[in-house]
Amino acid sequence: MNQQLRNIMTSNVFTVKETQSIQEAAAIMSENNIGAVPVVNQNGQMTGIITDRDITLRSTAQGEASQTPVSEVMTAQKIVQGTPEMNVQQAAHMMAQQQIRRLPVVENGEIVGMVSLGDLAVEDQYNQQAEQTLTDISTPSSPQK
């Protein structure tokens, strides 16, 4: 029952470079039906994450141009990440505590996978854990700026 993230994570992760535009990031999300894309530097190291919500609230709502670099909109100061060896319970706890729905899985500074709340929910043995995590994530918090 102590399954590691490497066994449930999505390993085919799309990324975007810090210098790419938010329009390019949004296109990647749209083409792949995903809501978050890890941001990497020129060396492939994860430096942040950009979500559809980041694009909406930090750029579109602020009147920013679609060519705005991802680095100006991404979440970077408090990157929450897991490791392939982390167990599902630890990941669910971290996601609940940090109020996030997607957890990048990083090894040696490079993104190797992504675990979403949905990944936890489809695993029958973790369904209750996913339900509790969603409840904790959904607790209102202050808007990010």
Coordinates of C-alpha atoms in Angstrom, one line a residue:
M1 CA 0.0 0.0 0.0
N2 CA 3.0 2.3 0.2
Q3 CA 3.2 2.8 -3.6
Q4 CA 5.9 5.2 -4.9
L5 CA 5.1 8.1 -7.2
R6 CA 7.2 6.6 -9.9
N7 CA 4.5 3.9 -10.2
I8 CA 1.6 6.3 -10.8
M9 CA 3.1 9.5 -12.2
T10 CA 2.8 10.6 -15.8
S11 CA 6.3 10.4 -17.2
N12 CA 5.6 12.0 -20.5
V13 CA 5.7 15.6 -19.2
F14 CA 5.5 18.6 -21.5
T15 CA 7.6 21.5 -20.5
V16 CA 8.1 25.2 -21.6
K17 CA 11.2 27.3 -21.4
E18 CA 11.3 30.4 -19.3
T19 CA 11.8 32.6 -22.4
Q20 CA 8.8 31.2 -24.3
S21 CA 5.6 33.2 -24.4
I22 CA 2.5 32.6 -22.3
Q23 CA 0.7 32.1 -25.7
E24 CA 3.1 29.2 -26.4
A25 CA 2.5 27.8 -22.9
A26 CA -1.3 28.1 -23.4
A27 CA -1.1 26.3 -26.8
I28 CA 0.8 23.4 -25.2
M29 CA -1.9 23.1 -22.5
S30 CA -4.7 23.3 -25.1
E31 CA -3.1 20.8 -27.5
N32 CA -2.4 18.3 -24.7
N33 CA -5.5 18.9 -22.5
I34 CA -3.4 19.8 -19.5
G35 CA -3.7 22.6 -17.0
A36 CA -0.1 23.0 -15.9
V37 CA 3.3 23.0 -17.5
P38 CA 6.7 22.9 -15.7
V39 CA 9.0 25.7 -16.7
V40 CA 12.7 24.8 -17.3
N41 CA 15.8 26.8 -18.0
Q42 CA 18.2 26.3 -20.8
N43 CA 19.9 23.4 -18.9
G44 CA 16.6 21.6 -18.4
Q45 CA 16.4 22.4 -14.7
M46 CA 12.9 23.1 -13.4
T47 CA 12.6 26.8 -12.3
G48 CA 8.9 27.1 -11.9
I49 CA 5.5 26.0 -13.1
I50 CA 2.8 27.8 -15.1
T51 CA -0.9 26.9 -14.9
D52 CA -3.9 27.9 -16.9
R53 CA -4.9 29.9 -13.8
D54 CA -1.6 31.8 -13.7
I55 CA -2.1 32.8 -17.4
T56 CA -5.7 33.9 -16.6
L57 CA -5.1 35.8 -13.4
R58 CA -1.5 37.1 -13.8
S59 CA -1.6 38.1 -17.4
T60 CA -4.9 38.2 -19.2
A61 CA -6.7 39.8 -16.2
Q62 CA -3.9 42.3 -15.9
G63 CA -4.0 43.2 -19.6
E64 CA -0.6 41.6 -20.4
A65 CA 0.3 40.8 -24.0
S66 CA 0.2 37.2 -25.2
Q67 CA 3.9 37.5 -26.0
T68 CA 4.7 38.0 -22.3
P69 CA 7.5 35.6 -21.3
V70 CA 6.5 32.7 -19.1
S71 CA 9.1 33.8 -16.5
E72 CA 6.9 36.8 -15.7
V73 CA 3.8 34.8 -14.9
M74 CA 5.0 31.5 -13.6
T75 CA 5.0 30.4 -10.0
A76 CA 8.7 30.3 -9.0
Q77 CA 9.2 31.4 -5.5
K78 CA 7.7 28.4 -3.8
I79 CA 8.0 25.4 -6.1
V80 CA 6.5 22.4 -4.5
Q81 CA 7.9 19.1 -5.9
G82 CA 8.0 15.4 -5.1
T83 CA 10.5 12.7 -5.9
P84 CA 10.0 9.4 -7.6
E85 CA 10.7 7.6 -4.3
M86 CA 8.1 9.6 -2.4
N87 CA 5.0 7.5 -1.4
V88 CA 1.5 8.4 -2.4
Q89 CA 0.4 9.3 1.1
Q90 CA 3.3 11.8 1.5
A91 CA 2.5 13.3 -1.9
A92 CA -1.2 13.6 -1.0
H93 CA -0.3 15.2 2.3
M94 CA 2.0 17.7 0.6
M95 CA -0.6 18.6 -2.1
A96 CA -3.2 19.2 0.6
Q97 CA -0.9 21.2 2.8
Q98 CA 0.3 23.4 -0.1
Q99 CA -3.2 23.5 -1.8
I100 CA -2.0 22.3 -5.2
R101 CA -3.7 19.9 -7.6
R102 CA -0.5 18.9 -9.5
L103 CA 2.8 17.8 -8.2
P104 CA 5.9 17.9 -10.4
V105 CA 8.2 14.9 -9.7
V106 CA 11.9 15.9 -9.9
E107 CA 15.1 13.9 -9.8
N108 CA 18.5 15.5 -9.9
G109 CA 16.9 18.9 -10.6
E110 CA 15.1 17.6 -13.8
I111 CA 11.4 17.0 -14.2
V112 CA 10.8 13.3 -14.6
G113 CA 7.0 13.1 -14.0
M114 CA 3.8 14.8 -12.9
V115 CA 1.2 13.5 -10.4
S116 CA -2.2 15.1 -10.4
L117 CA -5.1 14.8 -7.9
G118 CA -6.8 12.8 -10.7
D119 CA -4.0 10.3 -10.7
L120 CA -4.7 9.6 -7.0
A121 CA -8.4 9.5 -7.5
V122 CA -8.3 6.8 -10.2
E123 CA -6.3 4.5 -8.0
D124 CA -9.1 2.8 -5.9
Q125 CA -6.8 2.3 -2.9
Y126 CA -6.1 6.0 -2.8
N127 CA -9.6 7.3 -3.6
Q128 CA -10.4 8.3 0.0
Q129 CA -7.0 10.0 0.3
A130 CA -7.7 11.9 -2.9
E131 CA -11.1 13.0 -1.6
Q132 CA -9.6 14.3 1.6
T133 CA -6.8 16.0 -0.3
L134 CA -9.3 17.8 -2.6
T135 CA -11.2 18.9 0.5
D136 CA -8.0 20.4 2.0
I137 CA -7.0 22.0 -1.3
S138 CA -10.4 23.6 -1.7
T139 CA -10.2 25.5 1.5
P140 CA -10.2 29.2 0.5
S141 CA -6.9 31.0 0.6
S142 CA -5.7 34.5 -0.1
P143 CA -5.3 35.5 -3.8
Q144 CA -1.7 35.3 -5.2
K145 CA -0.1 38.3 -6.7

